[in-house]
CSV table of C-alpha atoms in Angstrom, one decimal:
chain,number,residue,atom,x,y,z
A,11,MET,CA,20.5,-6.4,-3.6
A,12,THR,CA,18.1,-3.3,-4.1
A,13,GLU,CA,18.2,-2.0,-7.6
A,14,PRO,CA,18.9,1.7,-7.8
A,15,ALA,CA,16.7,4.0,-9.9
A,16,PRO,CA,19.1,5.1,-12.8
A,17,GLU,CA,19.0,8.4,-14.3
A,18,GLN,CA,16.6,9.1,-17.4
A,19,PRO,CA,18.9,8.3,-20.6
A,20,HIS,CA,19.1,10.8,-23.4
A,21,GLN,CA,17.1,9.8,-26.3
A,22,SER,CA,18.3,10.8,-29.8
A,23,PRO,CA,15.4,12.1,-32.0
A,24,LEU,CA,16.7,9.9,-34.9
A,25,LEU,CA,16.7,6.3,-34.2
A,26,PRO,CA,17.6,3.5,-36.5
A,27,ASP,CA,14.6,1.4,-37.5
A,28,SER,CA,15.4,-1.6,-35.2
A,29,ALA,CA,15.6,0.6,-32.4
A,30,ALA,CA,12.3,2.5,-33.3
A,31,ARG,CA,10.7,-0.9,-33.5
A,32,LEU,CA,11.8,-1.9,-30.0
A,33,LEU,CA,10.7,1.2,-28.5
A,34,THR,CA,7.3,0.9,-30.1
A,35,ARG,CA,6.8,-2.5,-28.8
A,36,ILE,CA,7.9,-1.3,-25.3
A,37,THR,CA,5.6,1.6,-25.5
A,38,ASP,CA,2.6,-0.5,-26.5
A,39,ARG,CA,3.2,-3.1,-23.9
A,40,LEU,CA,3.5,-0.7,-21.0
A,41,GLY,CA,0.4,1.2,-22.3
A,42,ALA,CA,-1.6,-2.1,-22.4
A,43,GLN,CA,-0.5,-2.6,-18.9
A,44,LEU,CA,-1.3,0.7,-17.5
A,45,SER,CA,-4.7,0.8,-19.3
A,46,LEU,CA,-5.9,-1.9,-17.0
A,47,VAL,CA,-5.4,0.3,-13.8
A,48,SER,CA,-7.8,3.4,-13.3
A,49,ARG,CA,-6.5,6.4,-11.4
A,50,ASN,CA,-7.9,5.1,-8.1
A,51,GLY,CA,-5.8,2.0,-8.3
A,52,THR,CA,-8.7,-0.5,-9.1
A,53,ARG,CA,-8.5,-2.8,-12.2
A,54,ARG,CA,-10.9,-1.7,-14.9
A,55,PRO,CA,-13.4,-4.1,-16.1
A,56,MET,CA,-12.3,-6.7,-18.5
A,57,GLN,CA,-13.4,-9.8,-20.1
A,58,ARG,CA,-13.4,-12.7,-17.6
A,59,THR,CA,-11.0,-15.4,-18.3
A,60,ARG,CA,-10.5,-18.7,-16.7
A,61,GLN,CA,-8.3,-18.3,-13.6
A,62,SER,CA,-5.1,-20.4,-13.6
A,63,ALA,CA,-2.9,-21.4,-10.7
A,64,ARG,CA,0.1,-21.2,-12.8
A,65,PRO,CA,3.0,-19.2,-11.5
A,66,ALA,CA,2.7,-15.5,-12.5
A,67,GLN,CA,5.2,-14.4,-15.1
A,68,ASP,CA,6.7,-11.1,-16.2
A,69,ARG,CA,6.7,-9.6,-19.7
A,70,ARG,CA,9.8,-11.7,-20.6
A,71,GLY,CA,8.1,-14.9,-19.6
A,72,ALA,CA,10.2,-15.2,-16.4
A,73,PRO,CA,8.7,-15.8,-13.0
A,74,ALA,CA,7.2,-12.7,-11.7
A,75,PRO,CA,8.8,-11.2,-8.5
A,76,SER,CA,7.5,-12.5,-5.3
A,77,LEU,CA,5.3,-10.0,-3.1
A,78,VAL,CA,6.6,-9.9,0.2
A,79,ALA,CA,4.1,-8.1,2.5
A,80,VAL,CA,5.9,-6.3,5.4
A,81,ALA,CA,3.9,-6.1,8.7
A,82,HIS,CA,5.0,-4.1,11.6
A,83,GLY,CA,4.3,-7.0,14.0
A,84,SER,CA,2.4,-6.9,17.3
A,85,ARG,CA,2.0,-8.8,20.6
A,86,ASP,CA,-1.8,-8.8,19.9
A,87,PRO,CA,-2.4,-12.3,18.5
A,88,GLU,CA,-5.2,-10.9,16.4
A,89,ALA,CA,-2.6,-9.0,14.4
A,90,PRO,CA,-0.8,-11.8,12.5
A,91,ARG,CA,-4.2,-13.5,11.9
A,92,THR,CA,-5.6,-10.5,10.4
A,93,VAL,CA,-2.4,-9.9,8.2
A,94,LEU,CA,-2.8,-13.6,7.1
A,95,ALA,CA,-6.4,-13.2,6.2
A,96,LEU,CA,-5.6,-10.0,4.1
A,97,LEU,CA,-2.8,-12.0,2.3
A,98,ASP,CA,-5.2,-14.8,1.5
A,99,ARG,CA,-7.4,-12.1,-0.2
A,100,VAL,CA,-4.4,-11.0,-2.2
A,101,ARG,CA,-3.7,-14.5,-3.4
A,102,GLU,CA,-7.3,-14.9,-4.4
A,103,LEU,CA,-7.2,-11.8,-6.6
A,104,ARG,CA,-3.9,-12.9,-8.0
A,105,PRO,CA,-3.7,-16.7,-8.5
A,106,GLY,CA,-0.3,-18.0,-9.1
A,107,LEU,CA,1.6,-15.1,-7.4
A,108,ASP,CA,4.1,-16.0,-4.7
A,109,VAL,CA,3.0,-14.0,-1.7
A,110,ARG,CA,4.9,-14.2,1.4
A,111,LEU,CA,5.0,-12.4,4.9
A,112,GLY,CA,7.8,-10.7,6.7
A,113,HIS,CA,7.5,-8.7,10.0
A,114,ILE,CA,9.8,-5.9,11.2
A,115,GLU,CA,9.6,-7.0,14.8
A,116,LEU,CA,7.6,-9.1,17.5
A,117,ASN,CA,6.2,-11.8,15.1
A,118,ARG,CA,7.5,-14.6,13.0
A,119,PRO,CA,8.6,-15.0,10.2
A,120,LEU,CA,10.8,-11.8,10.6
A,121,LEU,CA,11.6,-10.0,7.4
A,122,PRO,CA,15.4,-11.0,7.1
A,123,ASP,CA,14.3,-14.7,7.4
A,124,THR,CA,11.7,-14.3,4.7
A,125,LEU,CA,14.2,-12.6,2.5
A,126,ASP,CA,16.9,-15.4,3.3
A,127,GLY,CA,14.3,-17.9,1.8
A,128,LEU,CA,14.3,-15.8,-1.6
A,129,ARG,CA,18.1,-16.1,-2.3
A,130,GLY,CA,18.5,-15.7,-6.1
A,131,ALA,CA,15.1,-14.4,-6.7
A,132,ASP,CA,13.4,-11.2,-7.4
A,133,ALA,CA,10.9,-9.8,-4.9
A,134,VAL,CA,8.9,-6.7,-4.4
A,135,LEU,CA,8.6,-5.4,-0.7
A,136,VAL,CA,5.0,-4.0,0.0
A,137,PRO,CA,4.9,-2.3,3.3
A,138,LEU,CA,1.6,-2.8,5.1
A,139,LEU,CA,2.3,0.6,6.5
A,140,LEU,CA,0.0,3.7,6.1
A,141,GLY,CA,2.7,6.5,5.6
A,142,ARG,CA,6.3,7.4,5.2
A,143,GLY,CA,8.0,7.0,8.2
A,144,HIS,CA,11.2,5.5,9.9
A,145,HIS,CA,10.1,1.9,9.0
A,146,VAL,CA,9.8,2.7,5.4
A,147,LYS,CA,12.7,5.0,5.0
A,148,ARG,CA,15.2,3.1,7.2
A,149,ASP,CA,14.2,-0.4,8.4
A,150,LEU,CA,13.2,-1.7,4.9
A,151,PRO,CA,16.2,-0.4,3.0
A,152,ASP,CA,18.5,-1.6,5.9
A,153,ALA,CA,16.9,-5.2,5.5
A,154,THR,CA,17.3,-5.4,1.8
A,155,ALA,CA,20.9,-4.2,2.0
A,156,ALA,CA,21.5,-7.1,4.4
A,157,ALA,CA,20.1,-9.4,2.0
A,158,PRO,CA,22.3,-9.0,-1.1
A,159,GLY,CA,21.2,-12.5,-2.5
A,160,VAL,CA,17.8,-11.1,-3.3
A,161,ARG,CA,16.9,-8.5,-5.9
A,162,THR,CA,14.5,-6.3,-4.4
A,163,ARG,CA,12.3,-3.3,-5.0
A,164,ILE,CA,10.6,-1.5,-2.2
A,165,ALA,CA,6.9,-0.3,-3.1
A,166,ALA,CA,5.3,2.8,-1.7
A,167,PRO,CA,3.6,2.5,1.6
A,168,LEU,CA,-0.2,1.9,1.4
A,169,GLY,CA,-1.2,5.4,2.2
A,170,PRO,CA,-2.4,7.9,1.3
A,171,HIS,CA,-4.8,6.4,-1.4
A,172,PRO,CA,-8.5,6.4,-2.2
A,173,LEU,CA,-8.7,2.6,-1.7
A,174,LEU,CA,-7.8,3.3,1.9
A,175,VAL,CA,-10.4,5.9,2.2
A,176,GLU,CA,-13.2,3.6,0.9
A,177,ALA,CA,-12.1,1.0,3.5
A,178,LEU,CA,-12.1,3.6,6.3
A,179,TYR,CA,-15.6,4.8,5.1
A,180,GLU,CA,-16.9,1.4,5.2
A,181,ARG,CA,-15.5,0.6,8.7
A,182,LEU,CA,-17.2,3.7,10.0
A,183,VAL,CA,-20.4,2.6,8.6
A,184,GLU,CA,-20.1,-0.8,10.2
A,185,ALA,CA,-19.6,1.1,13.6
A,186,GLY,CA,-22.7,3.0,13.2
A,187,TRP,CA,-21.9,6.0,11.0
A,188,ASP,CA,-25.0,7.1,9.1
A,189,PRO,CA,-23.8,7.7,5.5
A,190,ALA,CA,-27.0,10.3,5.2
A,191,ASP,CA,-25.6,12.4,8.1
A,192,ARG,CA,-23.2,14.4,6.1
A,193,GLY,CA,-21.8,16.0,9.3
A,194,GLY,CA,-25.1,17.0,10.8
A,195,ARG,CA,-26.3,16.8,14.2
A,196,GLY,CA,-22.8,17.4,15.6
A,197,ALA,CA,-21.1,14.5,13.8
A,198,ALA,CA,-17.4,14.3,13.2
A,199,VAL,CA,-14.6,11.9,12.9
A,200,VAL,CA,-11.2,11.4,14.5
A,201,LEU,CA,-8.7,9.6,12.3
A,202,ALA,CA,-6.6,7.6,14.9
A,203,ALA,CA,-3.1,6.9,13.6
A,204,ALA,CA,0.0,5.4,15.2
A,205,GLY,CA,2.0,8.6,14.9
A,206,SER,CA,5.6,9.3,14.1
A,207,ARG,CA,8.2,11.9,14.5
A,208,ASP,CA,8.8,12.0,10.8
A,209,PRO,CA,7.0,14.9,9.3
A,210,ASP,CA,6.2,13.1,6.0
A,211,SER,CA,4.3,10.5,8.1
A,212,ALA,CA,2.3,13.3,9.6
A,213,ARG,CA,1.7,14.8,6.2
A,214,ASP,CA,0.4,11.6,4.9
A,215,THR,CA,-2.1,11.3,7.8
A,216,ARG,CA,-3.4,14.7,7.2
A,217,ARG,CA,-3.9,14.1,3.5
A,218,THR,CA,-5.9,10.9,4.2
A,219,ALA,CA,-7.9,13.0,6.8
A,220,ARG,CA,-8.7,15.5,4.1
A,221,MET,CA,-9.7,12.8,1.8
A,222,LEU,CA,-11.8,11.0,4.2
A,223,ALA,CA,-13.7,14.4,5.1
A,224,GLU,CA,-14.5,14.8,1.5
A,225,ARG,CA,-15.8,11.3,1.3
A,226,LEU,CA,-17.8,11.8,4.6
A,227,GLY,CA,-18.9,15.3,4.1
A,228,ALA,CA,-17.9,16.0,7.9
A,229,PRO,CA,-15.1,17.3,9.7
A,230,VAL,CA,-12.1,14.7,10.2
A,231,VAL,CA,-9.4,15.5,12.6
A,232,PRO,CA,-6.0,13.4,12.6
A,233,ALA,CA,-4.9,12.4,16.1
A,234,TYR,CA,-2.2,10.0,17.2
A,235,ALA,CA,-1.4,7.0,19.6
A,236,SER,CA,2.2,8.1,20.1
A,237,ALA,CA,5.1,10.5,19.1
A,238,ALA,CA,2.7,13.2,17.8
A,239,THR,CA,0.0,15.5,18.8
A,240,PRO,CA,-3.0,15.6,19.3
A,241,THR,CA,-3.8,12.4,21.1
A,242,VAL,CA,-7.2,10.7,20.4
A,243,PRO,CA,-8.6,12.0,23.7
A,244,ALA,CA,-7.5,15.4,23.1
A,245,ALA,CA,-8.9,15.5,19.7
A,246,LEU,CA,-12.4,14.2,20.9
A,247,ARG,CA,-12.4,17.0,23.6
A,248,ALA,CA,-11.6,19.6,21.0
A,249,LEU,CA,-14.4,18.5,18.7
A,250,ALA,CA,-17.0,18.5,21.6
A,251,ALA,CA,-15.9,22.0,22.5
A,252,ARG,CA,-16.8,23.0,18.8
A,253,GLY,CA,-20.3,21.3,19.4
A,254,ARG,CA,-19.3,18.0,17.6
A,255,HIS,CA,-20.4,15.7,20.3
A,256,ARG,CA,-21.2,12.7,17.9
A,257,ALA,CA,-17.6,12.1,17.2
A,258,PHE,CA,-16.4,8.5,15.8
A,259,VAL,CA,-12.9,7.2,15.8
A,260,ALA,CA,-11.7,5.8,12.5
A,261,SER,CA,-9.0,3.2,13.0
A,262,TYR,CA,-6.0,4.1,10.8
A,263,PHE,CA,-4.4,0.9,11.5
A,264,THR,CA,-3.7,-2.3,9.2
A,265,ALA,CA,-4.4,-4.7,12.1
A,266,PRO,CA,-5.3,-4.8,15.8
A,267,GLY,CA,-2.6,-4.0,18.4
A,268,ARG,CA,-1.9,-1.9,21.4
A,269,PHE,CA,-2.1,1.3,19.6
A,270,ALA,CA,-5.4,0.5,17.9
A,271,SER,CA,-6.9,-0.7,21.1
A,272,ALA,CA,-5.9,2.5,23.1
A,273,CYS,CA,-7.4,4.7,20.4
A,274,ALA,CA,-10.6,2.8,20.3
A,275,ASP,CA,-11.0,2.9,24.1
A,276,ALA,CA,-11.2,6.7,23.9
A,277,ALA,CA,-14.7,6.1,22.2
A,278,PRO,CA,-15.6,2.7,22.8
A,279,HIS,CA,-19.2,2.7,21.2
A,280,ARG,CA,-18.1,4.7,18.2
A,281,ALA,CA,-14.8,3.3,17.1
A,282,ALA,CA,-14.4,1.6,13.9
A,283,ALA,CA,-12.5,-1.7,13.6
A,284,PRO,CA,-9.0,-1.5,11.9
A,285,LEU,CA,-8.7,-1.9,8.2
A,286,GLY,CA,-7.7,-5.5,8.3
A,287,ALA,CA,-8.7,-7.8,5.5
A,288,HIS,CA,-11.0,-5.4,3.7
A,289,PRO,CA,-11.3,-6.1,0.0
A,290,ALA,CA,-10.0,-2.6,-0.9
A,291,MET,CA,-6.8,-3.3,1.2
A,292,ALA,CA,-6.1,-6.4,-0.9
A,293,ARG,CA,-6.6,-4.5,-4.2
A,294,LEU,CA,-4.3,-1.7,-2.8
A,295,VAL,CA,-1.6,-4.2,-1.8
A,296,LEU,CA,-1.5,-5.6,-5.5
A,297,HIS,CA,-1.7,-1.9,-6.8
A,298,ARG,CA,1.4,-1.0,-4.9
A,299,TYR,CA,3.2,-4.3,-6.0
A,300,ASP,CA,2.3,-3.5,-9.7
A,301,GLN,CA,3.5,0.3,-9.4
A,302,ALA,CA,6.8,-1.1,-8.2
A,303,ARG,CA,7.1,-3.8,-10.9
A,304,SER,CA,6.1,-1.4,-13.7
A,305,ALA,CA,8.7,1.0,-12.6
A,306,ALA,CA,11.3,-1.6,-12.5
A,307,GLU,CA,10.3,-3.0,-16.0
A,308,GLY,CA,10.3,0.5,-17.4
A,309,VAL,CA,13.8,1.1,-16.1
A,310,ARG,CA,14.9,-2.2,-17.9
A,311,ALA,CA,13.3,-1.4,-21.1
A,312,GLN,CA,15.0,2.0,-21.2
A,313,ALA,CA,18.4,0.2,-20.4
A,314,ASP,CA,17.7,-2.4,-23.2
A,315,ALA,CA,16.9,0.5,-25.6
A,316,VAL,CA,20.0,2.3,-24.7
A,317,THR,CA,22.1,-0.9,-25.2
A,318,LEU,CA,20.6,-1.4,-28.7
A,319,LEU,CA,21.4,2.1,-29.6
A,320,ALA,CA,24.9,1.9,-28.6
A,321,SER,CA,25.2,-1.4,-30.5
A,322,ALA,CA,23.5,0.0,-33.7
């Protein structure tokens, strides 16, 4: 079952010594964990230690929750292969962590089957989706509600985030974008996304477009393969009308598929590849997983403190 986020408990300014010591330990532990993550989601440099394949554990010594990556699914055979390559990178970064895959549709394993294999366990669902939309808001909660034997947390979607922007930037460079161009000689970018009727999804895409524009120093226009406007061809025509004839298409898709291909066909010689198994994507998947875990552990720590105060 999905754990609800409880209200923040009221804390008394006068605590018994035992409760104060407990809260100090909790604060120190959470502070140490958060100190390892920089504001852009990357891990800060730390002294190298021998990697171990032992199962990951949480702060109580219990097995760490499984990471269930949730992909949309596609009829393109390259899509599941790309997602599996991404998850291999995630496992390399976090040896011992149980990493599983579940699809919303079209490919196996489907998410309900993956959750069925985790009965009695804890899991964090990390959507391999790039914004808030119907799948994140409805499909994932419905799937967890239908799997009461699994204690789940749903992480935030991958975007918007600076790590996504870095992956988009490098994919554009691979496609021929000149890093020294800075928008000169009529250069611009169309950020091609799947599209959604959910206004939050469109806001997330526009935010990523602004972040990418700052990274490139060039105009970036969001466009969509379905459910929203403008389309990628329309965005390219609008840029050309403004004198931006060297427009590239940035593929705002986790993996290949019908929508990604249709967007790339609009500018076949200047279209970047989907984000795929880019190293920044693997770091971002783990960052979202760690965020959800930290939130859950913080809630448990507060509940423990309240219980201790009530019994003092």
